[in-house]
Short mmCIF file of C-alpha atoms in Angstrom, two decimals:
data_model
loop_
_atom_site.label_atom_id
_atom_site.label_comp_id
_atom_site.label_asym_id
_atom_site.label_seq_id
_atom_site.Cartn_x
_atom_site.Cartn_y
_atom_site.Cartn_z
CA UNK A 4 126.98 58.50 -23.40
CA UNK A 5 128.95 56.95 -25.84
CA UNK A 6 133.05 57.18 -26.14
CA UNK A 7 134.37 57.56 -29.02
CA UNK A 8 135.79 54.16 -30.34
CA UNK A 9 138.66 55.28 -33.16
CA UNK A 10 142.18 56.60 -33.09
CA UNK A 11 141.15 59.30 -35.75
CA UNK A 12 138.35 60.81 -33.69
CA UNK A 13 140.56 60.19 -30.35
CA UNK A 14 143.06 62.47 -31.90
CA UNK A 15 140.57 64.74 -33.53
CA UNK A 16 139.25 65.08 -29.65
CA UNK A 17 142.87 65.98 -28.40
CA UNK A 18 143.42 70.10 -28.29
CA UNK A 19 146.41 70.75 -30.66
CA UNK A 20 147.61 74.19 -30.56
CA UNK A 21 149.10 75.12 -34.30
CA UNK A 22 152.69 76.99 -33.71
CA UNK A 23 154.52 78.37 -36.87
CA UNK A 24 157.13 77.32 -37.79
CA UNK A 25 160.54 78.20 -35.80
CA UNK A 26 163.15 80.42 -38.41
CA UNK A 27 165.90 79.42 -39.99
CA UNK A 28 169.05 80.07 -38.22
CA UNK A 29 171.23 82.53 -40.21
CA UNK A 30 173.68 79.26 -41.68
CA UNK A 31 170.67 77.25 -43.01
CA UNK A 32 169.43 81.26 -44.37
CA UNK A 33 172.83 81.28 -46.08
CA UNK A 34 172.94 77.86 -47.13
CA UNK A 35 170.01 78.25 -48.97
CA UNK A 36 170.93 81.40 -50.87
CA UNK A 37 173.76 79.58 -52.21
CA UNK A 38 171.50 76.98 -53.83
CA UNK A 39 169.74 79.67 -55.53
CA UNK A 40 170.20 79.55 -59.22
CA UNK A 41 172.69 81.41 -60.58
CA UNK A 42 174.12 82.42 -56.96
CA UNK A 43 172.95 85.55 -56.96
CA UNK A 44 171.62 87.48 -53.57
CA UNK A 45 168.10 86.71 -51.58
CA UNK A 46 165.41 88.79 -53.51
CA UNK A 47 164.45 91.69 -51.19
CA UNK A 48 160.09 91.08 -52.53
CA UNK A 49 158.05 89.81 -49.98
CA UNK A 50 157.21 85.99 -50.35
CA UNK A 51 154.63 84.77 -53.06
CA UNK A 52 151.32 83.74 -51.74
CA UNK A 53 150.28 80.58 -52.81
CA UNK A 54 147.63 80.14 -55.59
CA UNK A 55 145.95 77.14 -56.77
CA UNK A 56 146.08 76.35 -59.97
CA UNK A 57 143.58 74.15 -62.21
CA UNK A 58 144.45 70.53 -62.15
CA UNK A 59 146.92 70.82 -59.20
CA UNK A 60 146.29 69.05 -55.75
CA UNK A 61 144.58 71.11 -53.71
CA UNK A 62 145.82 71.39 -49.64
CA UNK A 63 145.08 73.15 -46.92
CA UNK A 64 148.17 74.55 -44.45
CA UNK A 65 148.21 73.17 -40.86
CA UNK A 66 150.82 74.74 -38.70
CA UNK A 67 154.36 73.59 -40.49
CA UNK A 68 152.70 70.74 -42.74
CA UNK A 69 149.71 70.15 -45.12
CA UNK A 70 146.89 68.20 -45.20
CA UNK A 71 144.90 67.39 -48.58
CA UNK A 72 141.75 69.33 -48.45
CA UNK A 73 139.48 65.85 -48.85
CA UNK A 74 141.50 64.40 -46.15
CA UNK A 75 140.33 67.10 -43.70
CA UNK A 76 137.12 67.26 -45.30
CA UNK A 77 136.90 63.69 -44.16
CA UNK A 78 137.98 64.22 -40.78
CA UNK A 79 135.69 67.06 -39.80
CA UNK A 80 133.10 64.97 -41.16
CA UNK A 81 134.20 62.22 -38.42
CA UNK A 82 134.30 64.64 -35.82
CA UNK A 83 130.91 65.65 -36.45
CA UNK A 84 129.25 62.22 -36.82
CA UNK A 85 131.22 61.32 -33.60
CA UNK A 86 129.35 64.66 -31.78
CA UNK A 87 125.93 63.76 -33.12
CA UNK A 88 126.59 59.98 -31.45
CA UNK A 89 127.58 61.38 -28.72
CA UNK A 90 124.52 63.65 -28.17
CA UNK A 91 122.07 60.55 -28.14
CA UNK A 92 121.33 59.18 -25.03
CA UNK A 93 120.86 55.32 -26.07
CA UNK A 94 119.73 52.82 -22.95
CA UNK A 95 121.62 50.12 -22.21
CA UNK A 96 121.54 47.26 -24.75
CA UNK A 97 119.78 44.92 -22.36
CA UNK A 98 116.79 47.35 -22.04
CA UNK A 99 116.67 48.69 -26.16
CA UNK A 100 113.34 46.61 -27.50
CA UNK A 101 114.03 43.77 -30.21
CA UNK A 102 111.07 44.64 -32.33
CA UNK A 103 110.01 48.49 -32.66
CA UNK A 104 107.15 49.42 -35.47
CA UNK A 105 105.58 52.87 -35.93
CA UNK A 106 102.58 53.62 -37.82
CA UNK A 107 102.17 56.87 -38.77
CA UNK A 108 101.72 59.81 -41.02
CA UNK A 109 105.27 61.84 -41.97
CA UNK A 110 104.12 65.31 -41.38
CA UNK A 111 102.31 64.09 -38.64
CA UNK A 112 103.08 66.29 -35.11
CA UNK A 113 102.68 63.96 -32.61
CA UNK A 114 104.04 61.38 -35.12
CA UNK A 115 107.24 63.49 -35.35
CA UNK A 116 107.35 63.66 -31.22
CA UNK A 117 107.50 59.93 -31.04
CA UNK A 118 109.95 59.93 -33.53
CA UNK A 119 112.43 62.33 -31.53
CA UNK A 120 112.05 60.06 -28.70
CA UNK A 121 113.17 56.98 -30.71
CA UNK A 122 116.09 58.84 -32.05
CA UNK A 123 117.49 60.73 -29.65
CA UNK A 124 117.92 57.17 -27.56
CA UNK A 125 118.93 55.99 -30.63
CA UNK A 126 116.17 52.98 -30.45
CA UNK A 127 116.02 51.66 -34.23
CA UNK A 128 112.45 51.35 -35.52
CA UNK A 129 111.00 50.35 -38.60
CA UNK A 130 107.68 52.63 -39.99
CA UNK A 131 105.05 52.37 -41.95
CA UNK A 132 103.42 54.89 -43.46
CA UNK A 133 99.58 55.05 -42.87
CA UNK A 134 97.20 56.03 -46.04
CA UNK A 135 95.09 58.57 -44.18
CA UNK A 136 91.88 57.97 -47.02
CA UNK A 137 92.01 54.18 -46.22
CA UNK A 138 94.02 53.34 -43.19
CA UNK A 139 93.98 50.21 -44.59
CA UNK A 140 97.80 49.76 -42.88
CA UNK A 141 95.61 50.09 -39.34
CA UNK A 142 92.79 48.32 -40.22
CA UNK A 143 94.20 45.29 -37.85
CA UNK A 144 93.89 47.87 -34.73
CA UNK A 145 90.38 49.07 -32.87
CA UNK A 146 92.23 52.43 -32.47
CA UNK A 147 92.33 54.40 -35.69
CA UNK A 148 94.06 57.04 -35.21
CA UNK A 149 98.41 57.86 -35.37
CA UNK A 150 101.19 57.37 -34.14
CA UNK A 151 100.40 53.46 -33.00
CA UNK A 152 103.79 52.48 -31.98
CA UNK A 153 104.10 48.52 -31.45
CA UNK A 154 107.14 47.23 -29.01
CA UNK A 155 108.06 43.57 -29.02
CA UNK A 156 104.35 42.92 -30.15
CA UNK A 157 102.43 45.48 -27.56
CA UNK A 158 100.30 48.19 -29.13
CA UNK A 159 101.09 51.66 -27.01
CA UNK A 160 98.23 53.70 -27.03
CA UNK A 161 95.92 55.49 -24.30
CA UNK A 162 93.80 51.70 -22.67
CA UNK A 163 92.27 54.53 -20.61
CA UNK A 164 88.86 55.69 -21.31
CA UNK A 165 89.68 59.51 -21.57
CA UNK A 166 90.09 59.19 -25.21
CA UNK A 167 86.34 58.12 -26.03
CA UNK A 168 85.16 60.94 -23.40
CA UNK A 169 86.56 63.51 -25.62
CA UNK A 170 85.03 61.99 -28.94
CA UNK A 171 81.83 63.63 -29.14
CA UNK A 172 83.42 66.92 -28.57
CA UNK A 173 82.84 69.25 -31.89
CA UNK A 174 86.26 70.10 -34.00
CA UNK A 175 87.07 70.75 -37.42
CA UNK A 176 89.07 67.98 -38.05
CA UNK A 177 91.69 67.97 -41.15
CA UNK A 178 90.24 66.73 -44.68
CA UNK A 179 92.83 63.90 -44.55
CA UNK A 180 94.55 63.47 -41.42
CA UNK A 181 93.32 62.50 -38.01
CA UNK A 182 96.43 62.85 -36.38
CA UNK A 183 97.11 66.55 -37.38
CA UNK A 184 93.97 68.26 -35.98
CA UNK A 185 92.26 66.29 -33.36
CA UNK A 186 91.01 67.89 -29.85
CA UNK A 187 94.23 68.39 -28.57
CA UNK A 188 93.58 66.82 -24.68
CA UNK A 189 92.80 63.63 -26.23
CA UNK A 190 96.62 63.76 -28.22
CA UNK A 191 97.82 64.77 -24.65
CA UNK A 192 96.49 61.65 -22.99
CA UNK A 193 97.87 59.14 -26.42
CA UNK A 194 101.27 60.79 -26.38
CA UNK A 195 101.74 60.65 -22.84
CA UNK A 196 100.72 57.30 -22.53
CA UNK A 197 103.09 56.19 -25.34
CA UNK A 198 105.89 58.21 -24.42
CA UNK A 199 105.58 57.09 -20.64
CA UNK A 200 105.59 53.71 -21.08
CA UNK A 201 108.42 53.56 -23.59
CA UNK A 202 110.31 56.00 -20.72
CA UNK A 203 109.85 53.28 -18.13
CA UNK A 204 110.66 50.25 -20.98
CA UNK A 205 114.19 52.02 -21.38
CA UNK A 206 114.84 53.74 -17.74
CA UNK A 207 117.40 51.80 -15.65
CA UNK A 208 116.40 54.39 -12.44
CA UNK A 209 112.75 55.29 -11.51
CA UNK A 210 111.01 57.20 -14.17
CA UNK A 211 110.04 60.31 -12.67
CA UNK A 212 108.56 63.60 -14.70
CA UNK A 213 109.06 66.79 -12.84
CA UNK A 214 106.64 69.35 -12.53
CA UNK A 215 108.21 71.74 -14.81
CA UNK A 216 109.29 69.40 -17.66
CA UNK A 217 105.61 67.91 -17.19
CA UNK A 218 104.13 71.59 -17.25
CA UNK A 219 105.80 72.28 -20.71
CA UNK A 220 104.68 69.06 -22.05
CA UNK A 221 100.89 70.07 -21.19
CA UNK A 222 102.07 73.69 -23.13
CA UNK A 223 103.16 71.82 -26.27
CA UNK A 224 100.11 69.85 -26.64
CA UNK A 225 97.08 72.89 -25.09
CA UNK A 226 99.11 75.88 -27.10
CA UNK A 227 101.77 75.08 -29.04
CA UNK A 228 100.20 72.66 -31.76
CA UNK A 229 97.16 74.83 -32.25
CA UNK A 230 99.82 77.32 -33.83
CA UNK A 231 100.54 75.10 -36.56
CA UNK A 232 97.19 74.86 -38.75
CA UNK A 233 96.75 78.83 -38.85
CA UNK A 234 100.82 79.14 -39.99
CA UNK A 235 101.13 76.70 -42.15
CA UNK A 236 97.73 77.15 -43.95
CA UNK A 237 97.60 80.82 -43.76
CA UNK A 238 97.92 81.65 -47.25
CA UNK A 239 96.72 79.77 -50.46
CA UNK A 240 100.83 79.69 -51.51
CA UNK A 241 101.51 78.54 -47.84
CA UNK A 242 98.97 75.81 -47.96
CA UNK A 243 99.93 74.52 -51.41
CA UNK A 244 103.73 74.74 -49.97
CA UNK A 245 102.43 72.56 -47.26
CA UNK A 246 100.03 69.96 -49.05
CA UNK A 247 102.95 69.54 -51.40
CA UNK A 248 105.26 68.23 -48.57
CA UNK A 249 102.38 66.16 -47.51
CA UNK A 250 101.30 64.70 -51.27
CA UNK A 251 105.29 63.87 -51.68
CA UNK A 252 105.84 62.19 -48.20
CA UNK A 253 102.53 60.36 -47.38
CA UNK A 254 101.45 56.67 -49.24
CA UNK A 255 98.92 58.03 -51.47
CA UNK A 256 98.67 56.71 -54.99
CA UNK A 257 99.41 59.26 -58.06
CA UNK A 258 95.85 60.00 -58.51
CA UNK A 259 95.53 60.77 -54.76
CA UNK A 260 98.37 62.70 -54.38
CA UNK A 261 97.39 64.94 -57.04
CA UNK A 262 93.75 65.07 -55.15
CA UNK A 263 95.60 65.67 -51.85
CA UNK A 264 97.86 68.31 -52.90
CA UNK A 265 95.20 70.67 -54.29
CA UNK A 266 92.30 69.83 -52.84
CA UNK A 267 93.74 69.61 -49.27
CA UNK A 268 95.35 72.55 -49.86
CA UNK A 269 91.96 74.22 -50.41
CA UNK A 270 89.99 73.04 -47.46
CA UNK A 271 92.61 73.03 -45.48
CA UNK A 272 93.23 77.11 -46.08
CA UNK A 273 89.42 77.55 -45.10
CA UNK A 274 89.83 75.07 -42.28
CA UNK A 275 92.82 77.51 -41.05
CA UNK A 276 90.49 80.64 -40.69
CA UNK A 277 88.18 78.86 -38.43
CA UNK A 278 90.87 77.15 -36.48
CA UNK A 279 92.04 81.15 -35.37
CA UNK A 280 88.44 81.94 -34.42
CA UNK A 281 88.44 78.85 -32.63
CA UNK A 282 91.49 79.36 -30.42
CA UNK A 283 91.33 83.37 -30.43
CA UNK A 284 94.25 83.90 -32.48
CA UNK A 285 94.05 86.83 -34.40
CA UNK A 286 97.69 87.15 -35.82
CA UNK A 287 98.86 83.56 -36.77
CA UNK A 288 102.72 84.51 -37.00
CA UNK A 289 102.57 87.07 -34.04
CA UNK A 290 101.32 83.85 -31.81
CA UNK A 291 103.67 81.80 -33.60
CA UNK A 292 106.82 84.06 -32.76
CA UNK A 293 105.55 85.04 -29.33
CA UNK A 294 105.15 81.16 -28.73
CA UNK A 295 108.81 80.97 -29.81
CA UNK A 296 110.03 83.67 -27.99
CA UNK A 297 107.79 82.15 -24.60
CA UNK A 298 110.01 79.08 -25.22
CA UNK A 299 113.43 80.28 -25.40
CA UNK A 300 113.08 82.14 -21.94
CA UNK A 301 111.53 79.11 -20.25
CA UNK A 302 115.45 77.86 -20.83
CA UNK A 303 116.36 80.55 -18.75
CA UNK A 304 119.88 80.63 -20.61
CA UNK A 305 120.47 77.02 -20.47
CA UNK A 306 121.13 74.57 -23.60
CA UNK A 307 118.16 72.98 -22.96
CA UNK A 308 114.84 72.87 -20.66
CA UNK A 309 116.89 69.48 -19.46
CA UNK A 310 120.04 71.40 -18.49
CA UNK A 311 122.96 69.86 -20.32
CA UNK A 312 120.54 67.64 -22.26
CA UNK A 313 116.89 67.25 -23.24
CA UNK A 314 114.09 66.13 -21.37
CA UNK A 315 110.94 64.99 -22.80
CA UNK A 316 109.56 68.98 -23.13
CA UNK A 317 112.58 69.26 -25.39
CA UNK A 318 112.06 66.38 -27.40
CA UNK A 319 107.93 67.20 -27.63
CA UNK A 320 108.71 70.97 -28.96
CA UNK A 321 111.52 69.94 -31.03
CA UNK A 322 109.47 66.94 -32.46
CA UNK A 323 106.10 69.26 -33.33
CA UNK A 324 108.19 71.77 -34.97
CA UNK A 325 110.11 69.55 -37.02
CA UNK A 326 107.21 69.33 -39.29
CA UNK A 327 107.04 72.79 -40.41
CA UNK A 328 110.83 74.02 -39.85
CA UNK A 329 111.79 74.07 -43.53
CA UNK A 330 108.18 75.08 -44.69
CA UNK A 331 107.68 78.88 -44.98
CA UNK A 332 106.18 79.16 -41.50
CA UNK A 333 109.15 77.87 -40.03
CA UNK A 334 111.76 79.73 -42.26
CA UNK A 335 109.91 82.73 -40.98
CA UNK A 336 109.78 81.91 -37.40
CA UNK A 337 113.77 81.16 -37.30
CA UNK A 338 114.14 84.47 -38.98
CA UNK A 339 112.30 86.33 -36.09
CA UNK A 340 112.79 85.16 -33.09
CA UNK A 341 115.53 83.66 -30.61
CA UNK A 342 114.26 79.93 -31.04
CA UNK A 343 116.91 78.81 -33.86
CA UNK A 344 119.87 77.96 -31.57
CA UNK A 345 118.76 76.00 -29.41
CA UNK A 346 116.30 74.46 -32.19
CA UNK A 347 120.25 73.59 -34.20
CA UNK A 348 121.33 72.34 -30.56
CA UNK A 349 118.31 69.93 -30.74
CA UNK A 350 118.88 68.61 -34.58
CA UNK A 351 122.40 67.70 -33.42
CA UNK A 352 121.05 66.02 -29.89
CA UNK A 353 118.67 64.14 -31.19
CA UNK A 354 120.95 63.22 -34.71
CA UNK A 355 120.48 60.64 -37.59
CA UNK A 356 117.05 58.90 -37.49
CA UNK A 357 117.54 55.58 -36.06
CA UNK A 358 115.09 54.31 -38.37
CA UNK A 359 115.58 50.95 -40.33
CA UNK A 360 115.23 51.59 -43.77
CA UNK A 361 113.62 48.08 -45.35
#
């Protein structure tokens, strides 16, 4: 954990309690009334409140002084940049990697999980974003699918063969993206591997998964994620909401984009109603909520899964809803369920992207 470094968000951390005032003692009262003009006697009309008038600097009261509204604007600014630094969890400088690169696609899921990893410790990484008609940005890897994250020059993916025993499984995989709708074991065994091995890269103790934060890590990847498809494609409106997000955030050229937005959008909302036959879901946003809802018990009252902070379960739900929170499916599962709070706790845990930005 980080400590906070300046005088201004020292003293913003020190309680304060605001007292009034004290009175005036009856001389000072009397003193004043003789300044008055025209020496006449202390109006008996309660005080004026204060308004603001056009033009006129505005300030806020605080206890017997003022402070300019931008000033403490400013400050409770600092104070929240200095909580959201010190929710990361960043490893010791020694053990951060020089040389971090992460291909991928942006509404990607299991993109968005590695992501929350990398900035929650607060590991900076550069990205490139993947063209999912040409993959032309992967072409230099045997693996072709996202997230390929490369540290210091290694390429983390699954070297196991587990991931070519699943390939000749049948799936309805997405129009455009490989990443968003594969088989769902096979993600389990890429993710895992990447996430692990990063885990033991940063860890200055033994890394060690326990059986519950490993058993909600299996439920993100065999339940959760098959939730998303059926949501977020479930109407033609929903699907055009979502194929817009995608069209404006992937690398796709303006004649692609325009293909990908409508056309995606299309296949993608027939690709949807087979995806709930698939996976027996007969109410997308019933499953949805009731995932939600299975989630915030499994806290069992506590900020997070982790305790006071999150463990990799955290980071894996967090990171697979991310994608969808601001798109109607996620407005709507906020608005229903108990998940919201702690999903707020997580935004300001896992804070600013440590991306680079080239």
């Amino acid at each position: 954990m980080r400590n906070p470094r300046s005088l201004i968000s020292r003293a913003l951390l020190l309680p304060r309690p605001l007292l009034p005032p004290p009175p005036p003692s009856p001389a000072a009262a009397a003193a004043a009334a003789d300044r008055r003009i025209g020496g006449g006697p202390a109006s008996s009309s309660p005080p004026r409140t204060r308004r603001w008038i056009p033009g006129a600097p505005a300030v806020a009261p605080l206890g017997s002084r003022t402070v300019p509204v931008g000033l403490a604007g400013a400050l409770s600014l600092s104070l929240t940049l200095v909580t959201a630094a010190e929710a990361k969890e960043p490893p010791p400088p020694e053990l951060v990697p020089k040389d971090v690169v992460l291909y991928q696609y942006e509404a990607c899921p299991f993109c968005n999980k590695v992501r929350a990893f990398l900035d929650y410790h607060d590991i900076p990484y550069r990205v490139v974003e993947v063209n999912p008609l040409s993959k032309k940005e992967i072409k230099w890897s045997d693996y072709k699918k996202v997230p390929i994250l490369v540290v210091d020059g290694e390429q983390l993916i699954d070297s196991s063969g587990s991931y070519k025993s699943f390939q000749s499984s049948k799936i309805i995989l997405s129009l455009f993206f490989s990443c968003s709708f594969p088989l769902p074991s096979c993600t389990w065994f890429v993710l895992t591997d990447i996430i692990n091995k990063l885990s033991k890269r940063i860890s200055t103790d033994d890394f060690v998964i326990g059986e519950e934060e490993a058993k909600w890590r299996r439920w993100v990847d065999e339940h959760l994620v098959h939730l998303l498809s059926p949501n977020i494609y479930r109407t033609t409106s929903e699907a055009l909401e979502s194929f817009d997000y995608i069209a404006k955030h992937g690398n796709f050229s303006a004649t692609e984009r325009f293909t990908v937005k409508y056309a995606g959008a299309a296949a993608m909302y027939m690709v949807s109603k087979k995806l709930k036959k698939k996976y027996n879901i007969t109410d997308e946003r019933a499953a949805l909520y009731e995932a939600a809802e299975t989630w915030t018990k499994a806290l069992d009252g506590k900020d997070f899964l982790g305790g006071s902070k999150p463990n990799l379960a955290d980071l894996a739900v967090f990171g697979v809803l991310r994608p969808i929170r601001y798109l109607q499916a996620g407005r709507d599962m906020v608005d229903n369920t108990h998940i919201g709070e702690w999903y707020q706790r997580m935004e300001n845990a896992v804070g600013e992207p440590s991306r680079i930005m080239a």
